[in-house]
Amino acid sequence: MVKRSAKLLVLSAGLMLLLALSGCDLLDYPTLEPIQISPTATFAAPTDTPEPIETEPPPTSAPETESEAATNTPLSLPQPSFPDPAGYTWELVAGGFVRPLGLTNAGDGSGRIFVVEQAGRIRILQDGEILPQPFLDIRERVGDEYNEQGLLGLAFHPNFAENGYFYVNYTDLGGDTVIARFNLSAEDPNLADPDSEVQLITLDQPWINHNGGGLAFGPDGYLYISLGDGGSGGDPRGHAQSLEFLYGKLLRIDVDSGDPYGIPPDNPFLDTGGHPEIWAYGLRNPWRITFDRLTGDLYIGDVGQNTWEEVDYLPANHPGGANFGWNWIEGSEIYDRSQLPPADFTWTEPVAVYDHTNGCAVTGGYVYRGEELPAFQGIYFYADYCTAEIFGLLRNADGEWESRSLFNLTILLPSFGEDESGELYAVALQGEIYKLVAVE
């Protein structure tokens, strides 16, 4: 992990001109009047554009430079290296899904794969077959009129096998974000109860894009929720840098206490102002977040604006409070050279970036921890949504992050997924699921 100072960037020659486009979003969005936020309780939202946070995040024990960074990885783990990708391919597992956006497993020993469809259904893939009846169908309450809306995220409770709880992230018929819990049906383990919904967080969305969508349980048992900056382009109200908003944040909540949830006692802003749910900030549109199932390290694929896509990273022992820089910073560069950040501004730099000559929007993925492909152990997979170019990311023996292009698919690639064994899948928006396998 790296923290950088704005002074260094102001002096650098790497400043990029802004494009005339509205960003890397796939649709042209109309300008809408913003509305106020309403997560679980009513919070007072500023009516003026909030001043950006100029102070550094609270002091942490996290490393300050990339070479000093520790991943909390056991020393006995072998050093990852890139294998020759020619020995591997993406094998079609199933097709026939309707605009699938995500794939995960329940961790209950069943071997089932759950596929999220944008319109509001969750389908079960078992033994290579799609079960005829959806696991959950809430299409009547999900709004998916625009490209970045719909049923966006799914996470199963770590004790799902005992309590039957799972959590979803969707936009409702008004376009607002809902984080909700559902229960497994008492009659059929392949069916959820659509009437069991408990809404944990509702968030009014001022525009129709940048809704985030990620959900993941961390190794600490808490639920992490990624939310976009509220939309439009360039974060015009400064949401991502203000702790008075939930937009542009990574939230961390305790779903096993409180009503409807509790706040972990070590959340970084619990006693310092701002929303206590906030774990990290300065994000634009963190579409996919995942934890390394072995080390607990966190990876965030944050979709960029005009020029840069980025992968962000926090080690498993990080105490929270990281600022990833948006909207002062895009990728590793100053976003708008006409509005420079404060001289003492610091942020946590991404571990991988690529520009829009190579794609349009990053799709965060997973660190491979399966058993079938040992050569990929410890490599983080991510991709570009538009080009479906798949990259691998690792930290080399010198402690430096190294990214390499591995595969090119001819699909739109909104998500990766893992099965219970840690094997890796790619989701095609066109309706197919592919699995990474060795060439026989």
PDB file of C-alpha atoms in Angstrom, residues 125-319:
ATOM      1  CA  LEU A 125     -26.353 -23.344 -11.219  1.00  0.00           C
ATOM      2  CA  GLN A 126     -25.861 -26.890  -9.948  1.00  0.00           C
ATOM      3  CA  ASP A 127     -23.880 -29.637 -11.642  1.00  0.00           C
ATOM      4  CA  GLY A 128     -23.760 -27.566 -14.821  1.00  0.00           C
ATOM      5  CA  GLU A 129     -27.534 -27.094 -14.998  1.00  0.00           C
ATOM      6  CA  ILE A 130     -29.632 -24.013 -14.269  1.00  0.00           C
ATOM      7  CA  LEU A 131     -32.442 -24.897 -11.911  1.00  0.00           C
ATOM      8  CA  PRO A 132     -35.797 -23.962 -13.474  1.00  0.00           C
ATOM      9  CA  GLN A 133     -37.087 -21.943 -10.516  1.00  0.00           C
ATOM     10  CA  PRO A 134     -35.126 -18.861  -9.423  1.00  0.00           C
ATOM     11  CA  PHE A 135     -33.676 -18.891  -5.930  1.00  0.00           C
ATOM     12  CA  LEU A 136     -35.043 -15.349  -5.514  1.00  0.00           C
ATOM     13  CA  ASP A 137     -37.231 -13.265  -7.798  1.00  0.00           C
ATOM     14  CA  ILE A 138     -37.811  -9.635  -6.762  1.00  0.00           C
ATOM     15  CA  ARG A 139     -38.163  -8.129 -10.219  1.00  0.00           C
ATOM     16  CA  GLU A 140     -41.323  -6.324  -9.148  1.00  0.00           C
ATOM     17  CA  ARG A 141     -39.333  -4.202  -6.679  1.00  0.00           C
ATOM     18  CA  VAL A 142     -36.038  -3.757  -8.588  1.00  0.00           C
ATOM     19  CA  GLY A 143     -35.505  -0.824 -10.929  1.00  0.00           C
ATOM     20  CA  ASP A 144     -33.142  -1.567 -13.821  1.00  0.00           C
ATOM     21  CA  GLU A 145     -34.145   1.007 -16.391  1.00  0.00           C
ATOM     22  CA  TYR A 146     -30.606   2.334 -16.726  1.00  0.00           C
ATOM     23  CA  ASN A 147     -27.310   0.566 -17.270  1.00  0.00           C
ATOM     24  CA  GLU A 148     -25.920   0.900 -13.738  1.00  0.00           C
ATOM     25  CA  GLN A 149     -29.140  -0.008 -11.932  1.00  0.00           C
ATOM     26  CA  GLY A 150     -30.693  -3.328 -10.973  1.00  0.00           C
ATOM     27  CA  LEU A 151     -29.845  -6.195  -8.654  1.00  0.00           C
ATOM     28  CA  LEU A 152     -26.151  -5.472  -8.293  1.00  0.00           C
ATOM     29  CA  GLY A 153     -24.670  -7.485  -5.441  1.00  0.00           C
ATOM     30  CA  LEU A 154     -25.107 -10.637  -3.341  1.00  0.00           C
ATOM     31  CA  ALA A 155     -23.351 -11.972  -0.242  1.00  0.00           C
ATOM     32  CA  PHE A 156     -24.200 -14.955   1.925  1.00  0.00           C
ATOM     33  CA  HIS A 157     -23.866 -14.767   5.694  1.00  0.00           C
ATOM     34  CA  PRO A 158     -20.814 -16.723   6.911  1.00  0.00           C
ATOM     35  CA  ASN A 159     -23.256 -18.876   8.910  1.00  0.00           C
ATOM     36  CA  PHE A 160     -25.765 -19.227   6.083  1.00  0.00           C
ATOM     37  CA  ALA A 161     -25.922 -23.001   6.583  1.00  0.00           C
ATOM     38  CA  GLU A 162     -27.292 -22.352  10.083  1.00  0.00           C
ATOM     39  CA  ASN A 163     -29.286 -19.113   9.818  1.00  0.00           C
ATOM     40  CA  GLY A 164     -30.295 -18.974   6.122  1.00  0.00           C
ATOM     41  CA  TYR A 165     -29.447 -15.250   5.812  1.00  0.00           C
ATOM     42  CA  PHE A 166     -28.149 -13.593   2.669  1.00  0.00           C
ATOM     43  CA  TYR A 167     -27.815  -9.954   1.630  1.00  0.00           C
ATOM     44  CA  VAL A 168     -28.429  -8.071  -1.598  1.00  0.00           C
ATOM     45  CA  ASN A 169     -27.622  -4.654  -3.020  1.00  0.00           C
ATOM     46  CA  TYR A 170     -30.191  -3.337  -5.481  1.00  0.00           C
ATOM     47  CA  THR A 171     -31.774  -0.172  -6.824  1.00  0.00           C
ATOM     48  CA  ASP A 172     -35.504   0.105  -6.244  1.00  0.00           C
ATOM     49  CA  LEU A 173     -38.177   1.325  -8.662  1.00  0.00           C
ATOM     50  CA  GLY A 174     -37.247   4.910  -7.834  1.00  0.00           C
ATOM     51  CA  GLY A 175     -33.576   4.288  -8.592  1.00  0.00           C
ATOM     52  CA  ASP A 176     -32.461   4.416  -4.951  1.00  0.00           C
ATOM     53  CA  THR A 177     -30.052   1.984  -3.321  1.00  0.00           C
ATOM     54  CA  VAL A 178     -31.339  -0.712  -0.957  1.00  0.00           C
ATOM     55  CA  ILE A 179     -29.175  -3.006   1.152  1.00  0.00           C
ATOM     56  CA  ALA A 180     -31.445  -5.788   2.393  1.00  0.00           C
ATOM     57  CA  ARG A 181     -31.424  -9.157   4.107  1.00  0.00           C
ATOM     58  CA  PHE A 182     -33.492 -12.143   2.985  1.00  0.00           C
ATOM     59  CA  ASN A 183     -34.081 -15.564   4.525  1.00  0.00           C
ATOM     60  CA  LEU A 184     -33.970 -19.017   3.047  1.00  0.00           C
ATOM     61  CA  SER A 185     -37.369 -20.616   2.604  1.00  0.00           C
ATOM     62  CA  ALA A 186     -38.319 -23.125   5.311  1.00  0.00           C
ATOM     63  CA  GLU A 187     -39.756 -25.504   2.716  1.00  0.00           C
ATOM     64  CA  ASP A 188     -37.080 -25.717   0.026  1.00  0.00           C
ATOM     65  CA  PRO A 189     -33.288 -25.142   0.319  1.00  0.00           C
ATOM     66  CA  ASN A 190     -33.257 -23.979  -3.298  1.00  0.00           C
ATOM     67  CA  LEU A 191     -35.777 -21.203  -2.674  1.00  0.00           C
ATOM     68  CA  ALA A 192     -35.546 -17.961  -0.730  1.00  0.00           C
ATOM     69  CA  ASP A 193     -38.526 -16.296   0.906  1.00  0.00           C
ATOM     70  CA  PRO A 194     -39.213 -13.068  -1.032  1.00  0.00           C
ATOM     71  CA  ASP A 195     -41.441 -11.828   1.788  1.00  0.00           C
ATOM     72  CA  SER A 196     -38.637 -12.022   4.351  1.00  0.00           C
ATOM     73  CA  GLU A 197     -36.929  -8.804   3.240  1.00  0.00           C
ATOM     74  CA  VAL A 198     -35.450  -6.611   5.979  1.00  0.00           C
ATOM     75  CA  GLN A 199     -34.033  -3.371   4.629  1.00  0.00           C
ATOM     76  CA  LEU A 200     -30.836  -2.383   6.411  1.00  0.00           C
ATOM     77  CA  ILE A 201     -29.863   0.742   4.471  1.00  0.00           C
ATOM     78  CA  THR A 202     -31.740   2.845   1.948  1.00  0.00           C
ATOM     79  CA  LEU A 203     -29.886   5.586   0.136  1.00  0.00           C
ATOM     80  CA  ASP A 204     -31.506   8.157  -2.125  1.00  0.00           C
ATOM     81  CA  GLN A 205     -29.532   8.325  -5.366  1.00  0.00           C
ATOM     82  CA  PRO A 206     -29.248  11.850  -6.825  1.00  0.00           C
ATOM     83  CA  TRP A 207     -28.342  10.559 -10.294  1.00  0.00           C
ATOM     84  CA  ILE A 208     -28.868   7.305 -12.139  1.00  0.00           C
ATOM     85  CA  ASN A 209     -25.234   6.170 -12.327  1.00  0.00           C
ATOM     86  CA  HIS A 210     -22.377   5.361  -9.913  1.00  0.00           C
ATOM     87  CA  ASN A 211     -24.370   3.154  -7.567  1.00  0.00           C
ATOM     88  CA  GLY A 212     -21.461   0.894  -6.627  1.00  0.00           C
ATOM     89  CA  GLY A 213     -22.868  -2.548  -5.963  1.00  0.00           C
ATOM     90  CA  GLY A 214     -20.325  -4.637  -4.070  1.00  0.00           C
ATOM     91  CA  LEU A 215     -21.111  -6.735  -0.989  1.00  0.00           C
ATOM     92  CA  ALA A 216     -18.631  -8.977   0.840  1.00  0.00           C
ATOM     93  CA  PHE A 217     -18.145 -10.396   4.296  1.00  0.00           C
ATOM     94  CA  GLY A 218     -14.662  -9.791   5.614  1.00  0.00           C
ATOM     95  CA  PRO A 219     -12.561 -12.189   7.686  1.00  0.00           C
ATOM     96  CA  ASP A 220     -13.755 -10.221  10.727  1.00  0.00           C
ATOM     97  CA  GLY A 221     -17.351 -11.324  10.072  1.00  0.00           C
ATOM     98  CA  TYR A 222     -18.552  -7.823   9.212  1.00  0.00           C
ATOM     99  CA  LEU A 223     -20.411  -6.902   6.029  1.00  0.00           C
ATOM    100  CA  TYR A 224     -18.606  -4.500   3.678  1.00  0.00           C
ATOM    101  CA  ILE A 225     -20.690  -2.431   1.241  1.00  0.00           C
ATOM    102  CA  SER A 226     -19.298  -0.407  -1.664  1.00  0.00           C
ATOM    103  CA  LEU A 227     -21.208   2.706  -2.716  1.00  0.00           C
ATOM    104  CA  GLY A 228     -20.534   5.019  -5.651  1.00  0.00           C
ATOM    105  CA  ASP A 229     -20.181   8.790  -5.435  1.00  0.00           C
ATOM    106  CA  GLY A 230     -23.810   9.507  -6.361  1.00  0.00           C
ATOM    107  CA  GLY A 231     -23.305   9.903 -10.079  1.00  0.00           C
ATOM    108  CA  SER A 232     -23.353  12.590 -12.743  1.00  0.00           C
ATOM    109  CA  GLY A 233     -19.670  13.128 -13.630  1.00  0.00           C
ATOM    110  CA  GLY A 234     -16.683  14.326 -11.644  1.00  0.00           C
ATOM    111  CA  ASP A 235     -18.510  14.101  -8.295  1.00  0.00           C
ATOM    112  CA  PRO A 236     -19.878  17.661  -8.552  1.00  0.00           C
ATOM    113  CA  ARG A 237     -20.931  17.856  -4.888  1.00  0.00           C
ATOM    114  CA  GLY A 238     -17.753  16.460  -3.430  1.00  0.00           C
ATOM    115  CA  HIS A 239     -19.489  13.437  -1.918  1.00  0.00           C
ATOM    116  CA  ALA A 240     -16.525  11.068  -1.962  1.00  0.00           C
ATOM    117  CA  GLN A 241     -14.293  13.338   0.148  1.00  0.00           C
ATOM    118  CA  SER A 242     -16.975  14.296   2.682  1.00  0.00           C
ATOM    119  CA  LEU A 243     -17.675  12.100   5.689  1.00  0.00           C
ATOM    120  CA  GLU A 244     -21.148  13.671   5.852  1.00  0.00           C
ATOM    121  CA  PHE A 245     -22.242  11.483   2.950  1.00  0.00           C
ATOM    122  CA  LEU A 246     -22.308   7.725   2.397  1.00  0.00           C
ATOM    123  CA  TYR A 247     -21.642   8.190  -1.315  1.00  0.00           C
ATOM    124  CA  GLY A 248     -18.184   7.227  -2.562  1.00  0.00           C
ATOM    125  CA  LYS A 249     -17.505   5.064   0.484  1.00  0.00           C
ATOM    126  CA  LEU A 250     -16.793   1.575   1.677  1.00  0.00           C
ATOM    127  CA  LEU A 251     -19.094   0.825   4.603  1.00  0.00           C
ATOM    128  CA  ARG A 252     -18.542  -1.778   7.350  1.00  0.00           C
ATOM    129  CA  ILE A 253     -21.443  -2.936   9.506  1.00  0.00           C
ATOM    130  CA  ASP A 254     -22.234  -5.667  12.015  1.00  0.00           C
ATOM    131  CA  VAL A 255     -25.285  -7.594  10.821  1.00  0.00           C
ATOM    132  CA  ASP A 256     -25.292  -9.812  13.913  1.00  0.00           C
ATOM    133  CA  SER A 257     -26.110  -7.040  16.372  1.00  0.00           C
ATOM    134  CA  GLY A 258     -28.284  -3.941  16.523  1.00  0.00           C
ATOM    135  CA  ASP A 259     -31.554  -3.157  14.806  1.00  0.00           C
ATOM    136  CA  PRO A 260     -31.261  -3.462  11.865  1.00  0.00           C
ATOM    137  CA  TYR A 261     -27.457  -3.569  12.281  1.00  0.00           C
ATOM    138  CA  GLY A 262     -24.684  -2.507  14.614  1.00  0.00           C
ATOM    139  CA  ILE A 263     -21.510  -0.468  14.176  1.00  0.00           C
ATOM    140  CA  PRO A 264     -18.228  -2.316  14.763  1.00  0.00           C
ATOM    141  CA  PRO A 265     -16.528  -0.707  17.777  1.00  0.00           C
ATOM    142  CA  ASP A 266     -13.276  -0.149  15.855  1.00  0.00           C
ATOM    143  CA  ASN A 267     -14.785   1.620  12.831  1.00  0.00           C
ATOM    144  CA  PRO A 268     -12.467   4.599  12.215  1.00  0.00           C
ATOM    145  CA  PHE A 269     -15.043   7.413  12.289  1.00  0.00           C
ATOM    146  CA  LEU A 270     -17.212   6.133  15.102  1.00  0.00           C
ATOM    147  CA  ASP A 271     -16.235   8.936  17.488  1.00  0.00           C
ATOM    148  CA  THR A 272     -14.707  11.525  15.159  1.00  0.00           C
ATOM    149  CA  GLY A 273     -17.710  12.808  13.194  1.00  0.00           C
ATOM    150  CA  GLY A 274     -19.241  11.704   9.941  1.00  0.00           C
ATOM    151  CA  HIS A 275     -21.187   8.518   9.454  1.00  0.00           C
ATOM    152  CA  PRO A 276     -19.971   5.726  11.739  1.00  0.00           C
ATOM    153  CA  GLU A 277     -20.607   3.096   9.038  1.00  0.00           C
ATOM    154  CA  ILE A 278     -17.753   4.474   6.910  1.00  0.00           C
ATOM    155  CA  TRP A 279     -14.652   2.277   6.719  1.00  0.00           C
ATOM    156  CA  ALA A 280     -12.868   3.971   3.782  1.00  0.00           C
ATOM    157  CA  TYR A 281     -13.617   6.889   1.467  1.00  0.00           C
ATOM    158  CA  GLY A 282     -12.522   8.730  -1.676  1.00  0.00           C
ATOM    159  CA  LEU A 283     -14.011   6.192  -4.101  1.00  0.00           C
ATOM    160  CA  ARG A 284     -15.773   6.935  -7.382  1.00  0.00           C
ATOM    161  CA  ASN A 285     -17.696   3.804  -8.353  1.00  0.00           C
ATOM    162  CA  PRO A 286     -16.346   0.749  -6.529  1.00  0.00           C
ATOM    163  CA  TRP A 287     -18.230  -1.865  -8.524  1.00  0.00           C
ATOM    164  CA  ARG A 288     -16.600  -5.011  -7.137  1.00  0.00           C
ATOM    165  CA  ILE A 289     -14.862  -5.717  -3.807  1.00  0.00           C
ATOM    166  CA  THR A 290     -13.379  -9.024  -2.644  1.00  0.00           C
ATOM    167  CA  PHE A 291     -11.277 -10.453   0.158  1.00  0.00           C
ATOM    168  CA  ASP A 292      -8.468 -12.915  -0.398  1.00  0.00           C
ATOM    169  CA  ARG A 293      -9.953 -16.008   1.239  1.00  0.00           C
ATOM    170  CA  LEU A 294      -6.522 -17.060   2.537  1.00  0.00           C
ATOM    171  CA  THR A 295      -4.914 -13.811   3.742  1.00  0.00           C
ATOM    172  CA  GLY A 296      -7.951 -11.572   4.279  1.00  0.00           C
ATOM    173  CA  ASP A 297      -6.488  -8.785   2.113  1.00  0.00           C
ATOM    174  CA  LEU A 298      -9.055  -6.486   0.474  1.00  0.00           C
ATOM    175  CA  TYR A 299      -9.129  -5.586  -3.231  1.00  0.00           C
ATOM    176  CA  ILE A 300     -11.381  -2.905  -4.761  1.00  0.00           C
ATOM    177  CA  GLY A 301     -12.006  -2.349  -8.456  1.00  0.00           C
ATOM    178  CA  ASP A 302     -12.900   1.368  -8.669  1.00  0.00           C
ATOM    179  CA  VAL A 303     -14.285   2.516 -12.024  1.00  0.00           C
ATOM    180  CA  GLY A 304     -12.635   5.713 -13.259  1.00  0.00           C
ATOM    181  CA  GLN A 305     -13.833   8.918 -14.880  1.00  0.00           C
ATOM    182  CA  ASN A 306     -12.118  10.234 -18.009  1.00  0.00           C
ATOM    183  CA  THR A 307      -8.750   8.585 -18.114  1.00  0.00           C
ATOM    184  CA  TRP A 308      -7.807   6.017 -15.472  1.00  0.00           C
ATOM    185  CA  GLU A 309      -9.133   2.742 -14.079  1.00  0.00           C
ATOM    186  CA  GLU A 310      -7.745   1.495 -10.781  1.00  0.00           C
ATOM    187  CA  VAL A 311      -7.427  -1.403  -8.366  1.00  0.00           C
ATOM    188  CA  ASP A 312      -7.165  -0.436  -4.701  1.00  0.00           C
ATOM    189  CA  TYR A 313      -5.832  -2.576  -1.894  1.00  0.00           C
ATOM    190  CA  LEU A 314      -5.827  -2.750   1.903  1.00  0.00           C
ATOM    191  CA  PRO A 315      -3.971  -5.428   3.870  1.00  0.00           C
ATOM    192  CA  ALA A 316      -5.893  -7.619   6.267  1.00  0.00           C
ATOM    193  CA  ASN A 317      -4.558  -5.808   9.320  1.00  0.00           C
ATOM    194  CA  HIS A 318      -5.590  -2.342   8.148  1.00  0.00           C
ATOM    195  CA  PRO A 319      -7.474  -0.327  10.800  1.00  0.00           C
TER     196      PRO A 319
END
